[in-house]
Short mmCIF file of C-alpha atoms and ligand atoms in Angstrom, two decimals:
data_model
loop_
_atom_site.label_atom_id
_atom_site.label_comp_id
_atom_site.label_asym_id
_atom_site.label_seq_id
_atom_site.Cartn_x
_atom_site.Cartn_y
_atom_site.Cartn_z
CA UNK A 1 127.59 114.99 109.61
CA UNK A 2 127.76 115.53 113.04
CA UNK A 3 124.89 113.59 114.32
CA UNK A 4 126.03 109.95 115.04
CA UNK A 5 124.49 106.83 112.77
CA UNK A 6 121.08 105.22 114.37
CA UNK A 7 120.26 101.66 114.04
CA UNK A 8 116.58 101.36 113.48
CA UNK A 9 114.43 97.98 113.82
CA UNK A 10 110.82 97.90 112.15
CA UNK A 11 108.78 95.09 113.48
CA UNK A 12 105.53 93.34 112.76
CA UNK A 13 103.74 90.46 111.73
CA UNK A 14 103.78 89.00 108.38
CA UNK A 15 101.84 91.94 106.10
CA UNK A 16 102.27 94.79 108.68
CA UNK A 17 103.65 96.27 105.72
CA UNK A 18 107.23 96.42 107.24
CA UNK A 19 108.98 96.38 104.30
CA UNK A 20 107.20 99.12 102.73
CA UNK A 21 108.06 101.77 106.02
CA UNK A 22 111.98 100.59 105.94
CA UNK A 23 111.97 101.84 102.17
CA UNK A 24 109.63 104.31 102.84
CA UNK A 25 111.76 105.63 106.02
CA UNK A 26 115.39 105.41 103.84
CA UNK A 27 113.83 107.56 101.00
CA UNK A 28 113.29 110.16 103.27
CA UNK A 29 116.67 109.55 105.15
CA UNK A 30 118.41 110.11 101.85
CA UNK A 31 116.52 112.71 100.64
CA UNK A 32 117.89 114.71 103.91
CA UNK A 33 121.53 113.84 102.90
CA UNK A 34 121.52 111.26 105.38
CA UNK A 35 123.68 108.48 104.65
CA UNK A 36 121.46 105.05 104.97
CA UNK A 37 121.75 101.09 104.50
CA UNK A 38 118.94 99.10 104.52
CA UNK A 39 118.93 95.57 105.33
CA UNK A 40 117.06 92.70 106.60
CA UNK A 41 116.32 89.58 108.80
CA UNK A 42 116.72 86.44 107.62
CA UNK A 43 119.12 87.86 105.91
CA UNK A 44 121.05 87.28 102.04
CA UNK A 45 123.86 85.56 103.95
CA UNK A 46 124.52 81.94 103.93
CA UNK A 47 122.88 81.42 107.52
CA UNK A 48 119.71 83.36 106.16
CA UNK A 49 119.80 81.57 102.71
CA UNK A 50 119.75 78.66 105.12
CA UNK A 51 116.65 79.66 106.67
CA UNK A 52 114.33 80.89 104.05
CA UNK A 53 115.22 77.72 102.74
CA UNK A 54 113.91 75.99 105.56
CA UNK A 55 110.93 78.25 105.93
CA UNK A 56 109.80 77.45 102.45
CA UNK A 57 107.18 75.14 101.82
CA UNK A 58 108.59 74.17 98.33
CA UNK A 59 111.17 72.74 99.72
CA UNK A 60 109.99 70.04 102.12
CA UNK A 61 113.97 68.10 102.54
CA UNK A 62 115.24 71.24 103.75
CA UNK A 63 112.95 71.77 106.40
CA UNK A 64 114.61 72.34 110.37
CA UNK A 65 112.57 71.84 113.55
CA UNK A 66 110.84 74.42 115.57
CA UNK A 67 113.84 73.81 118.07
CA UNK A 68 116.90 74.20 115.87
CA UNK A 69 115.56 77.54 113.90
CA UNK A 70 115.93 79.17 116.85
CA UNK A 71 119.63 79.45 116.90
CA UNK A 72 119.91 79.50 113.26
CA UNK A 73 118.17 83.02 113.72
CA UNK A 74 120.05 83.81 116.11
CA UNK A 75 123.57 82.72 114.14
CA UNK A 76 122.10 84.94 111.34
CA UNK A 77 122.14 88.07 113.35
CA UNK A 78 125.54 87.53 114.83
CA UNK A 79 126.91 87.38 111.35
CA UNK A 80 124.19 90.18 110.40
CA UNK A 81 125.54 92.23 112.97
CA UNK A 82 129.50 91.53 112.41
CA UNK A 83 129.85 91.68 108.83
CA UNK A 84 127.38 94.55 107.82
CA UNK A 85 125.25 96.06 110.62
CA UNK A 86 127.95 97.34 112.91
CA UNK A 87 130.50 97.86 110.25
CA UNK A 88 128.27 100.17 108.89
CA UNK A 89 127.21 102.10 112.19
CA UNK A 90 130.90 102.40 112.86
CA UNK A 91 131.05 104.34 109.48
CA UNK A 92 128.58 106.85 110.29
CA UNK A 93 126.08 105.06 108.34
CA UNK A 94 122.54 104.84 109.54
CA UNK A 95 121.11 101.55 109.47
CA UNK A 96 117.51 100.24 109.07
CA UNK A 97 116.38 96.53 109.58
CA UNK A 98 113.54 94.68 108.67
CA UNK A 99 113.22 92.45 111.61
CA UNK A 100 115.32 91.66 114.59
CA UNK A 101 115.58 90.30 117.79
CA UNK A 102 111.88 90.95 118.64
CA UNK A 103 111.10 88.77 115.96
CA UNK A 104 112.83 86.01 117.40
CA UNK A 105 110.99 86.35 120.66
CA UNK A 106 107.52 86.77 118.80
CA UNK A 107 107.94 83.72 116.26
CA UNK A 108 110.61 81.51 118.28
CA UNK A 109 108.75 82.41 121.47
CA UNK A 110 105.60 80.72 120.26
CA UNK A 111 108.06 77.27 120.28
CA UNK A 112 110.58 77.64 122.93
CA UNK A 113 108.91 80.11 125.28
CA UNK A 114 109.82 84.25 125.00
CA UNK A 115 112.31 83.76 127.92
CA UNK A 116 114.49 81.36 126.48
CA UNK A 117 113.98 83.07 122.76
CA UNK A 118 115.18 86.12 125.04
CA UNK A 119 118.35 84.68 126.74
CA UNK A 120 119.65 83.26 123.05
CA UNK A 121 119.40 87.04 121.74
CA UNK A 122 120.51 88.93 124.99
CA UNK A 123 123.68 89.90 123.59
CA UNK A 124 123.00 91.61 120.13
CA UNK A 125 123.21 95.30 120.09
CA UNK A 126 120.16 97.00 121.12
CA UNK A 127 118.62 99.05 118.20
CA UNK A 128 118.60 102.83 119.00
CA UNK A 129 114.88 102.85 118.19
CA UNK A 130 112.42 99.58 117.15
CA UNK A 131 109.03 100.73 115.30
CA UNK A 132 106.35 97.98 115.55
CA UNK A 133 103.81 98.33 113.20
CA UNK A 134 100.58 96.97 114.63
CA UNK A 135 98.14 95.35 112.41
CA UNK A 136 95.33 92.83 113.41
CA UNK A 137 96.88 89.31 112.48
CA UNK A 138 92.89 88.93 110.43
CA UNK A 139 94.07 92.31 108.18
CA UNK A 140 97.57 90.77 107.99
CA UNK A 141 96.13 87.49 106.02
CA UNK A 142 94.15 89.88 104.06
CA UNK A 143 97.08 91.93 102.99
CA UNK A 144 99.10 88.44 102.57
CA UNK A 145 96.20 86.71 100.65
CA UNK A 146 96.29 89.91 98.19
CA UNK A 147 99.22 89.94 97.65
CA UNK A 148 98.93 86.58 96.05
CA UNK A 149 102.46 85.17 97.99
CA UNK A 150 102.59 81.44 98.89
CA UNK A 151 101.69 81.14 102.60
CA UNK A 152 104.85 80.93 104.45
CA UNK A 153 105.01 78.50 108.16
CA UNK A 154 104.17 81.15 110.23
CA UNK A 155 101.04 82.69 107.89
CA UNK A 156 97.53 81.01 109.36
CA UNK A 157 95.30 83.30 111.29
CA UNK A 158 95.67 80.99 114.70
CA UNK A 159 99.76 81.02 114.45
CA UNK A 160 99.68 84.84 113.75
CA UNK A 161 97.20 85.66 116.07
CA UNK A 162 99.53 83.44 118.89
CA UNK A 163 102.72 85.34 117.61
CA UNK A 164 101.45 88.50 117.89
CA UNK A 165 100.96 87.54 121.76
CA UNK A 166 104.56 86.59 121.88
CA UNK A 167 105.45 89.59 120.39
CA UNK A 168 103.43 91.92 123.14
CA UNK A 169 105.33 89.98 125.76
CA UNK A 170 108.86 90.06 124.03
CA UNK A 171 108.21 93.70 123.16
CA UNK A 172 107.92 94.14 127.11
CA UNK A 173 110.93 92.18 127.82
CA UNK A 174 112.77 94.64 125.94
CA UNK A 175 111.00 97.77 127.18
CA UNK A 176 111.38 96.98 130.85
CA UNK A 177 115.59 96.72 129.97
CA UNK A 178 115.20 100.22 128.26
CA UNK A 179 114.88 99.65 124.61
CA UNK A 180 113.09 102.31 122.75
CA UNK A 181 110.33 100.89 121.18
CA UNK A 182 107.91 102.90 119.35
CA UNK A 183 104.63 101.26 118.34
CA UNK A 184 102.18 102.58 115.13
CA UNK A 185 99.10 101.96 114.30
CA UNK A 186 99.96 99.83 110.95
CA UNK A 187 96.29 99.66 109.91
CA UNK A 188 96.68 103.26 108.89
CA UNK A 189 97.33 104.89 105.41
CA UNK A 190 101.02 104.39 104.56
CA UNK A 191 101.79 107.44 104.49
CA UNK A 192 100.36 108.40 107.21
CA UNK A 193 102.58 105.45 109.16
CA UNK A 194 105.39 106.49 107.89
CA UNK A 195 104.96 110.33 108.82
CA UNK A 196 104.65 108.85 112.45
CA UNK A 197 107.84 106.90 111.82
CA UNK A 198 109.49 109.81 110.60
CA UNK A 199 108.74 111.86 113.57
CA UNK A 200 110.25 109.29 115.97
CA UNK A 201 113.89 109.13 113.84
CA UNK A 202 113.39 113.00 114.01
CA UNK A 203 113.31 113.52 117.76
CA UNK A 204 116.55 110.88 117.89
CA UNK A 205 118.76 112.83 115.31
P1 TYD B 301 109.95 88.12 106.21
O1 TYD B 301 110.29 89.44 106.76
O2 TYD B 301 108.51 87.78 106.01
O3 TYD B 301 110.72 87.93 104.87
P2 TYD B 301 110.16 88.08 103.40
O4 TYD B 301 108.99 89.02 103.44
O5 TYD B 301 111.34 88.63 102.67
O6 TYD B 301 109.81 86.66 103.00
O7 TYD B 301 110.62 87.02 107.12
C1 TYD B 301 110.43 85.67 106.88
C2 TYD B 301 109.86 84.99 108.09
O8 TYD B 301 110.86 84.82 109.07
C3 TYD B 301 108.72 85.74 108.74
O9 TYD B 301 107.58 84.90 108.75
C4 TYD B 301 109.19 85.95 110.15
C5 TYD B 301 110.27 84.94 110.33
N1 TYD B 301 111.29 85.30 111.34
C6 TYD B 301 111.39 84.54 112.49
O10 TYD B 301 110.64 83.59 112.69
N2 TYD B 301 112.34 84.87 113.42
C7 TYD B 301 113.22 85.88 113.25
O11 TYD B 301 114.08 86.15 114.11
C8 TYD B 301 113.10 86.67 112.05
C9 TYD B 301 114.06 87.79 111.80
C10 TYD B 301 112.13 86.34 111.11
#
């Protein structure tokens, strides 16, 4: 393969259907003979076991503050990036994320400010394209209340509807320093979503 490995973000609030378009998106990689790994934020290491932990509502004791998760997220994606993410680009593999830095500066920004989310995450490799998939934080509840899940911190309509405002900032932050950021309308069919996704990765490769 001669084109080089793309690391691809897909952002959005909780129910956004994120995790859906990063399958969605490495079917079709594959299907082209495109050689893909799909991961995600927190992730299955011991800094994200850490913090789903912590973000879990069954589990009161291992609860952190609003000021420490911040660099536990960010710890996570160092050792997200070194042990798997940029191993993997290195290899010509193309990688997809669910989540990254911009969800730091959405859901940490709503504690610490976006600025100071932003300086803790300045350093991380810049994806070569993030999706966000937006999706009115009232249709996100709906889509989390079908689903039937136990709320998560972050899931009331007030906290998402403040994240998503952190996100629009953060999402700015990282526009204005030339990220590619590429932003769908989530409310959409999936398919149709992820033909707009497609598209994008497309143009890149
Ligand atoms: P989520 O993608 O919802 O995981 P899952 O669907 O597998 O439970 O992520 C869990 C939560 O973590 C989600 O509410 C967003 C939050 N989060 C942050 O607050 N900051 C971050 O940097 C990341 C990556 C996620």
């Amino acid at each position: 393969m001669t084109n080089p490995a793309l690391f691809i973000a897909i952002e959005g609030l909780d129910g956004s259907g994120g995790t859906t378009q990063v399958r969605l998106l490495a079917e079709w990689l594959t299907a082209r003979s495109v050689p893909v790994q799909c991961t995600r934020e927190p992730t299955d290491g011991p800094v994200g076991r850490l913090i789903r932990r912590a973000l879990s509502p069954q589990d009161p004791a291992a609860v952190l503050g609003d000021t420490v998760l911040p660099y536990l997220f960010a710890a996570d994606r160092r050792d997200h990036l070194d042990r798997l993410v940029l191993p993997q680009l290195q290899a010509g593999i193309t990688v997809v994320t669910d989540r990254y830095v911009p969800s730091s500066l959405a859901y940490q920004g709503l504690s610490i400010g976006v600025e100071a989310a932003l300086e803790l995450n300045a350093g991380f490799r810049a994806p070569d394209l993030t999706v966000v998939l937006e999706v009115s934080p009232e249709e996100c509840m709906r889509r989390i209340a079908a689903r039937g899940d136990t709320l998560e911190r972050f899931e009331d309509l007030d906290r998402l509807t403040a994240i998503r405002t952190c996100y629009a900032s953060g999402l700015a932050r990282l526009e204005a320093r030339g990220d590619l950021i590429l932003r769908v309308d989530g409310a959409r069919p999936v398919h149709e979503v992820a033909d707009r996704i497609r598209a994008a990765v497309a143009q890149l490769r």
